[in-house]
Amino acid sequence: MDTIQIKDKKFTISIKEQDILAEVARVANEINRDLAGKNPLFLSVLNGSFMFTADLMKHITIPCEVSFVKLASYQGVSSTGVIKEVIGITEDLTDRTVVIVEDIVDTGLTMQRLLENLGTRNPKEILIASLLVKPDKLKVDLNIEYVAMKIPNDFIVGYGLDYDGFGRNYSDIYTVVED
Ligand code: 5GP
């Protein structure tokens, strides 16, 4: 399937599953090498990173834990508008090496908020593993240690990522076709 329709938008295939999986395996090997002996805790950010997390973890061979968090958006009373609250952390992060597993870093604002939140829980270190990064859209200074693929600014779906809730199930990544 080279093109798909989701609601009002057409998407065309841009990254094939086999290419995604090769990059995910490369990232896993880098993590195995860098974090050996550190018993990292992988914190997967739902919903978008469920497929990435599953494929990544199949290649992680060092002792580790995996857990899942969600970011709940709500309109805050502060002038900054939308605030994202981290829900679902049951683990004690004190002195842990934490690896955030995220689907995509766009402006980086979501990741910055997450880092601020997790940083208050006394971890030893926090590292970021992102499936995708849009480097031209980054608005904040972020150190993303592990990146599977860098992509242009276009909106994408598939491999866990959605358009209005749909499209997460595709094993390839598709880019929106502007008309
Ligand atoms: P940021 O705070 O970095 O601007 O946005 C990060 C979030 O925006 C991601 O976790 C994801 O939910 C969403 N996002 C950004 N770009 C895309 C995209 O191209 N496709 C999809 N499906 N979601 C995106």
mmCIF file of C-alpha atoms and ligand atoms in Angstrom:
data_model
loop_
_atom_site.group_PDB
_atom_site.id
_atom_site.type_symbol
_atom_site.label_atom_id
_atom_site.label_comp_id
_atom_site.label_asym_id
_atom_site.label_seq_id
_atom_site.Cartn_x
_atom_site.Cartn_y
_atom_site.Cartn_z
ATOM 1 C CA MET A 1 0.000 0.000 0.000
ATOM 2 C CA ASP A 2 1.763 3.127 -1.183
ATOM 3 C CA THR A 3 -1.002 5.596 -0.394
ATOM 4 C CA ILE A 4 -3.605 5.595 2.347
ATOM 5 C CA GLN A 5 -6.572 7.775 3.174
ATOM 6 C CA ILE A 6 -7.298 8.749 6.772
ATOM 7 C CA LYS A 7 -10.398 10.876 7.184
ATOM 8 C CA ASP A 8 -9.895 13.972 4.995
ATOM 9 C CA LYS A 9 -6.185 13.448 4.305
ATOM 10 C CA LYS A 10 -4.115 11.376 1.892
ATOM 11 C CA PHE A 11 -0.751 10.011 2.925
ATOM 12 C CA THR A 12 2.007 8.439 0.874
ATOM 13 C CA ILE A 13 4.583 5.944 2.095
ATOM 14 C CA SER A 14 7.857 7.586 3.125
ATOM 15 C CA ILE A 15 9.778 5.155 5.368
ATOM 16 C CA LYS A 16 9.408 1.409 4.902
ATOM 17 C CA GLU A 17 9.156 -0.957 7.854
ATOM 18 C CA GLN A 18 12.451 -2.690 7.081
ATOM 19 C CA ASP A 19 14.300 0.641 7.118
ATOM 20 C CA ILE A 20 12.633 1.652 10.388
ATOM 21 C CA LEU A 21 13.547 -1.669 11.990
ATOM 22 C CA ALA A 22 17.189 -1.400 10.908
ATOM 23 C CA GLU A 23 17.502 2.028 12.573
ATOM 24 C CA VAL A 24 15.677 0.859 15.702
ATOM 25 C CA ALA A 25 18.112 -2.074 16.010
ATOM 26 C CA ARG A 26 21.065 0.318 15.593
ATOM 27 C CA VAL A 27 19.743 2.529 18.415
ATOM 28 C CA ALA A 28 19.228 -0.528 20.653
ATOM 29 C CA ASN A 29 22.820 -1.607 20.071
ATOM 30 C CA GLU A 30 24.077 1.866 21.010
ATOM 31 C CA ILE A 31 22.039 1.701 24.218
ATOM 32 C CA ASN A 32 23.331 -1.806 25.003
ATOM 33 C CA ARG A 33 26.880 -0.509 24.616
ATOM 34 C CA ASP A 34 26.414 2.763 26.538
ATOM 35 C CA LEU A 35 24.212 1.641 29.419
ATOM 36 C CA ALA A 36 25.670 -1.759 30.282
ATOM 37 C CA GLY A 37 25.766 -2.151 34.066
ATOM 38 C CA LYS A 38 23.362 0.738 34.672
ATOM 39 C CA ASN A 39 20.084 -1.212 34.910
ATOM 40 C CA PRO A 40 18.187 1.498 33.019
ATOM 41 C CA LEU A 41 14.489 2.149 33.417
ATOM 42 C CA PHE A 42 12.876 2.729 30.010
ATOM 43 C CA LEU A 43 9.885 5.063 30.280
ATOM 44 C CA SER A 44 7.775 4.751 27.145
ATOM 45 C CA VAL A 45 5.484 7.679 26.407
ATOM 46 C CA LEU A 46 2.063 6.436 25.289
ATOM 47 C CA ASN A 47 0.298 6.299 22.944
ATOM 48 C CA GLY A 48 2.595 7.109 20.054
ATOM 49 C CA SER A 49 5.660 5.145 21.092
ATOM 50 C CA PHE A 50 4.088 1.729 21.649
ATOM 51 C CA MET A 51 5.416 0.178 18.428
ATOM 52 C CA PHE A 52 8.842 1.773 18.707
ATOM 53 C CA THR A 53 9.111 0.611 22.315
ATOM 54 C CA ALA A 54 8.181 -2.979 21.449
ATOM 55 C CA ASP A 55 10.687 -3.227 18.598
ATOM 56 C CA LEU A 56 13.416 -1.419 20.537
ATOM 57 C CA MET A 57 13.074 -3.655 23.575
ATOM 58 C CA LYS A 58 13.395 -6.826 21.488
ATOM 59 C CA HIS A 59 16.995 -5.776 20.811
ATOM 60 C CA ILE A 60 17.914 -4.610 24.313
ATOM 61 C CA THR A 61 20.067 -7.308 25.877
ATOM 62 C CA ILE A 62 21.192 -5.602 29.114
ATOM 63 C CA PRO A 63 19.235 -5.915 32.385
ATOM 64 C CA CYS A 64 16.543 -3.222 32.427
ATOM 65 C CA GLU A 65 12.989 -2.323 33.373
ATOM 66 C CA VAL A 66 10.253 -0.993 31.087
ATOM 67 C CA SER A 67 7.328 1.129 32.145
ATOM 68 C CA PHE A 68 4.746 3.362 30.463
ATOM 69 C CA VAL A 69 3.589 6.908 31.069
ATOM 70 C CA LYS A 70 1.013 9.182 29.526
ATOM 71 C CA LEU A 71 0.982 12.915 29.163
ATOM 72 C CA ALA A 72 -2.391 14.387 29.989
ATOM 73 C CA SER A 73 -2.986 17.827 28.487
ATOM 74 C CA TYR A 74 -5.207 20.297 30.228
ATOM 75 C CA GLN A 75 -5.651 24.024 30.075
ATOM 76 C CA GLY A 76 -3.777 25.452 32.991
ATOM 77 C CA VAL A 77 -4.518 28.685 34.728
ATOM 78 C CA SER A 78 -1.048 29.992 33.934
ATOM 79 C CA SER A 79 -0.403 32.147 30.901
ATOM 80 C CA THR A 80 1.536 29.376 29.189
ATOM 81 C CA GLY A 81 -1.760 27.682 28.273
ATOM 82 C CA VAL A 82 -1.610 23.932 27.765
ATOM 83 C CA ILE A 83 0.135 22.070 30.561
ATOM 84 C CA LYS A 84 1.078 18.437 30.237
ATOM 85 C CA GLU A 85 0.906 16.355 33.351
ATOM 86 C CA VAL A 86 2.801 13.069 33.556
ATOM 87 C CA ILE A 87 0.593 10.219 34.697
ATOM 88 C CA GLY A 88 1.360 6.587 35.417
ATOM 89 C CA ILE A 89 4.768 6.704 37.093
ATOM 90 C CA THR A 90 4.758 4.181 39.900
ATOM 91 C CA GLU A 91 8.516 3.544 40.029
ATOM 92 C CA ASP A 92 10.934 5.294 42.352
ATOM 93 C CA LEU A 93 13.320 7.154 40.034
ATOM 94 C CA THR A 94 15.834 7.998 42.748
ATOM 95 C CA ASP A 95 19.376 7.342 41.467
ATOM 96 C CA ARG A 96 18.074 5.573 38.373
ATOM 97 C CA THR A 97 19.278 5.886 34.801
ATOM 98 C CA VAL A 98 16.042 6.746 33.006
ATOM 99 C CA VAL A 99 15.621 6.478 29.233
ATOM 100 C CA ILE A 100 12.577 8.315 27.867
ATOM 101 C CA VAL A 101 11.253 6.450 24.822
ATOM 102 C CA GLU A 102 9.330 8.895 22.622
ATOM 103 C CA ASP A 103 7.803 8.668 19.149
ATOM 104 C CA ILE A 104 8.703 12.077 17.789
ATOM 105 C CA VAL A 105 10.305 15.310 18.907
ATOM 106 C CA ASP A 106 8.897 18.228 16.963
ATOM 107 C CA THR A 107 9.293 21.619 18.702
ATOM 108 C CA GLY A 108 10.719 19.818 21.737
ATOM 109 C CA LEU A 109 8.367 21.554 24.158
ATOM 110 C CA THR A 110 6.702 18.308 25.234
ATOM 111 C CA MET A 111 10.072 16.725 25.919
ATOM 112 C CA GLN A 112 11.249 19.770 27.833
ATOM 113 C CA ARG A 113 8.214 19.560 30.121
ATOM 114 C CA LEU A 114 8.751 15.849 30.625
ATOM 115 C CA LEU A 115 12.412 16.373 31.505
ATOM 116 C CA GLU A 116 11.464 19.064 34.009
ATOM 117 C CA ASN A 117 8.893 16.798 35.619
ATOM 118 C CA LEU A 118 11.095 13.699 35.809
ATOM 119 C CA GLY A 119 14.030 15.813 36.959
ATOM 120 C CA THR A 120 12.212 16.575 40.223
ATOM 121 C CA ARG A 121 12.182 12.848 41.071
ATOM 122 C CA ASN A 122 15.943 12.634 41.744
ATOM 123 C CA PRO A 123 17.065 10.345 38.917
ATOM 124 C CA LYS A 124 20.795 9.805 38.410
ATOM 125 C CA GLU A 125 20.480 10.734 34.741
ATOM 126 C CA ILE A 126 17.801 11.066 32.088
ATOM 127 C CA LEU A 127 18.509 10.112 28.485
ATOM 128 C CA ILE A 128 16.223 10.463 25.471
ATOM 129 C CA ALA A 129 15.556 7.879 22.765
ATOM 130 C CA SER A 130 13.312 9.244 20.029
ATOM 131 C CA LEU A 131 12.182 7.345 16.963
ATOM 132 C CA LEU A 132 11.912 10.550 14.939
ATOM 133 C CA VAL A 133 13.184 14.103 15.188
ATOM 134 C CA LYS A 134 12.274 17.087 13.015
ATOM 135 C CA PRO A 135 15.490 19.081 13.484
ATOM 136 C CA ASP A 136 14.250 22.165 11.632
ATOM 137 C CA LYS A 137 11.345 22.585 14.046
ATOM 138 C CA LEU A 138 13.219 22.252 17.336
ATOM 139 C CA LYS A 139 12.571 25.339 19.444
ATOM 140 C CA VAL A 140 14.420 24.365 22.595
ATOM 141 C CA ASP A 141 17.942 23.217 23.284
ATOM 142 C CA LEU A 142 17.602 19.468 23.805
ATOM 143 C CA ASN A 143 20.253 16.813 23.987
ATOM 144 C CA ILE A 144 18.653 13.790 22.314
ATOM 145 C CA GLU A 145 21.127 10.977 22.837
ATOM 146 C CA TYR A 146 19.450 8.355 20.644
ATOM 147 C CA VAL A 147 17.648 9.202 17.392
ATOM 148 C CA ALA A 148 16.508 6.525 14.965
ATOM 149 C CA MET A 149 15.665 8.872 12.081
ATOM 150 C CA LYS A 150 15.661 12.586 11.274
ATOM 151 C CA ILE A 151 12.801 13.734 9.042
ATOM 152 C CA PRO A 152 11.602 16.922 7.330
ATOM 153 C CA ASN A 153 8.825 19.082 8.779
ATOM 154 C CA ASP A 154 5.888 17.292 7.133
ATOM 155 C CA PHE A 155 3.162 15.593 9.188
ATOM 156 C CA ILE A 156 3.513 11.812 9.316
ATOM 157 C CA VAL A 157 1.465 8.827 10.518
ATOM 158 C CA GLY A 158 1.972 5.116 11.026
ATOM 159 C CA TYR A 159 4.234 2.946 13.182
ATOM 160 C CA GLY A 160 2.401 4.162 16.281
ATOM 161 C CA LEU A 161 1.732 7.744 15.198
ATOM 162 C CA ASP A 162 -1.806 8.909 14.511
ATOM 163 C CA TYR A 163 -3.902 11.415 12.667
ATOM 164 C CA ASP A 164 -6.923 12.185 14.822
ATOM 165 C CA GLY A 165 -6.623 8.793 16.515
ATOM 166 C CA PHE A 166 -6.266 6.729 13.342
ATOM 167 C CA GLY A 167 -3.266 5.310 11.490
ATOM 168 C CA ARG A 168 -1.242 4.016 14.452
ATOM 169 C CA ASN A 169 -1.557 0.438 13.193
ATOM 170 C CA TYR A 170 0.450 0.785 9.979
ATOM 171 C CA SER A 171 3.909 -0.792 10.055
ATOM 172 C CA ASP A 172 5.361 1.753 7.614
ATOM 173 C CA ILE A 173 5.531 5.546 8.028
ATOM 174 C CA TYR A 174 3.446 7.752 5.716
ATOM 175 C CA THR A 175 3.736 11.467 4.950
ATOM 176 C CA VAL A 176 0.738 13.699 4.350
ATOM 177 C CA VAL A 177 0.078 14.728 0.745
ATOM 178 C CA GLU A 178 -0.823 18.400 0.605
ATOM 179 C CA ASP A 179 -3.381 19.226 -2.064
HETATM 180 P P1 5GP B 1 6.476 18.821 20.384
HETATM 181 O O1 5GP B 1 6.096 19.208 21.776
HETATM 182 O O2 5GP B 1 7.896 18.297 20.262
HETATM 183 O O3 5GP B 1 6.240 19.960 19.419
HETATM 184 O O4 5GP B 1 5.453 17.732 19.896
HETATM 185 C C1 5GP B 1 5.596 16.395 20.196
HETATM 186 C C2 5GP B 1 4.305 15.653 19.964
HETATM 187 O O5 5GP B 1 3.584 16.180 18.839
HETATM 188 C C3 5GP B 1 4.604 14.208 19.618
HETATM 189 O O6 5GP B 1 4.723 13.411 20.766
HETATM 190 C C4 5GP B 1 3.423 13.849 18.748
HETATM 191 O O7 5GP B 1 2.345 13.445 19.559
HETATM 192 C C5 5GP B 1 3.041 15.137 18.067
HETATM 193 N N1 5GP B 1 3.605 15.240 16.692
HETATM 194 C C6 5GP B 1 4.562 16.081 16.253
HETATM 195 N N2 5GP B 1 4.804 15.905 14.945
HETATM 196 C C7 5GP B 1 3.975 14.906 14.536
HETATM 197 C C8 5GP B 1 3.760 14.255 13.266
HETATM 198 O O8 5GP B 1 4.361 14.535 12.217
HETATM 199 N N3 5GP B 1 2.813 13.267 13.243
HETATM 200 C C9 5GP B 1 2.122 12.899 14.354
HETATM 201 N N4 5GP B 1 1.236 11.911 14.200
HETATM 202 N N5 5GP B 1 2.292 13.494 15.560
HETATM 203 C C10 5GP B 1 3.222 14.484 15.651
#
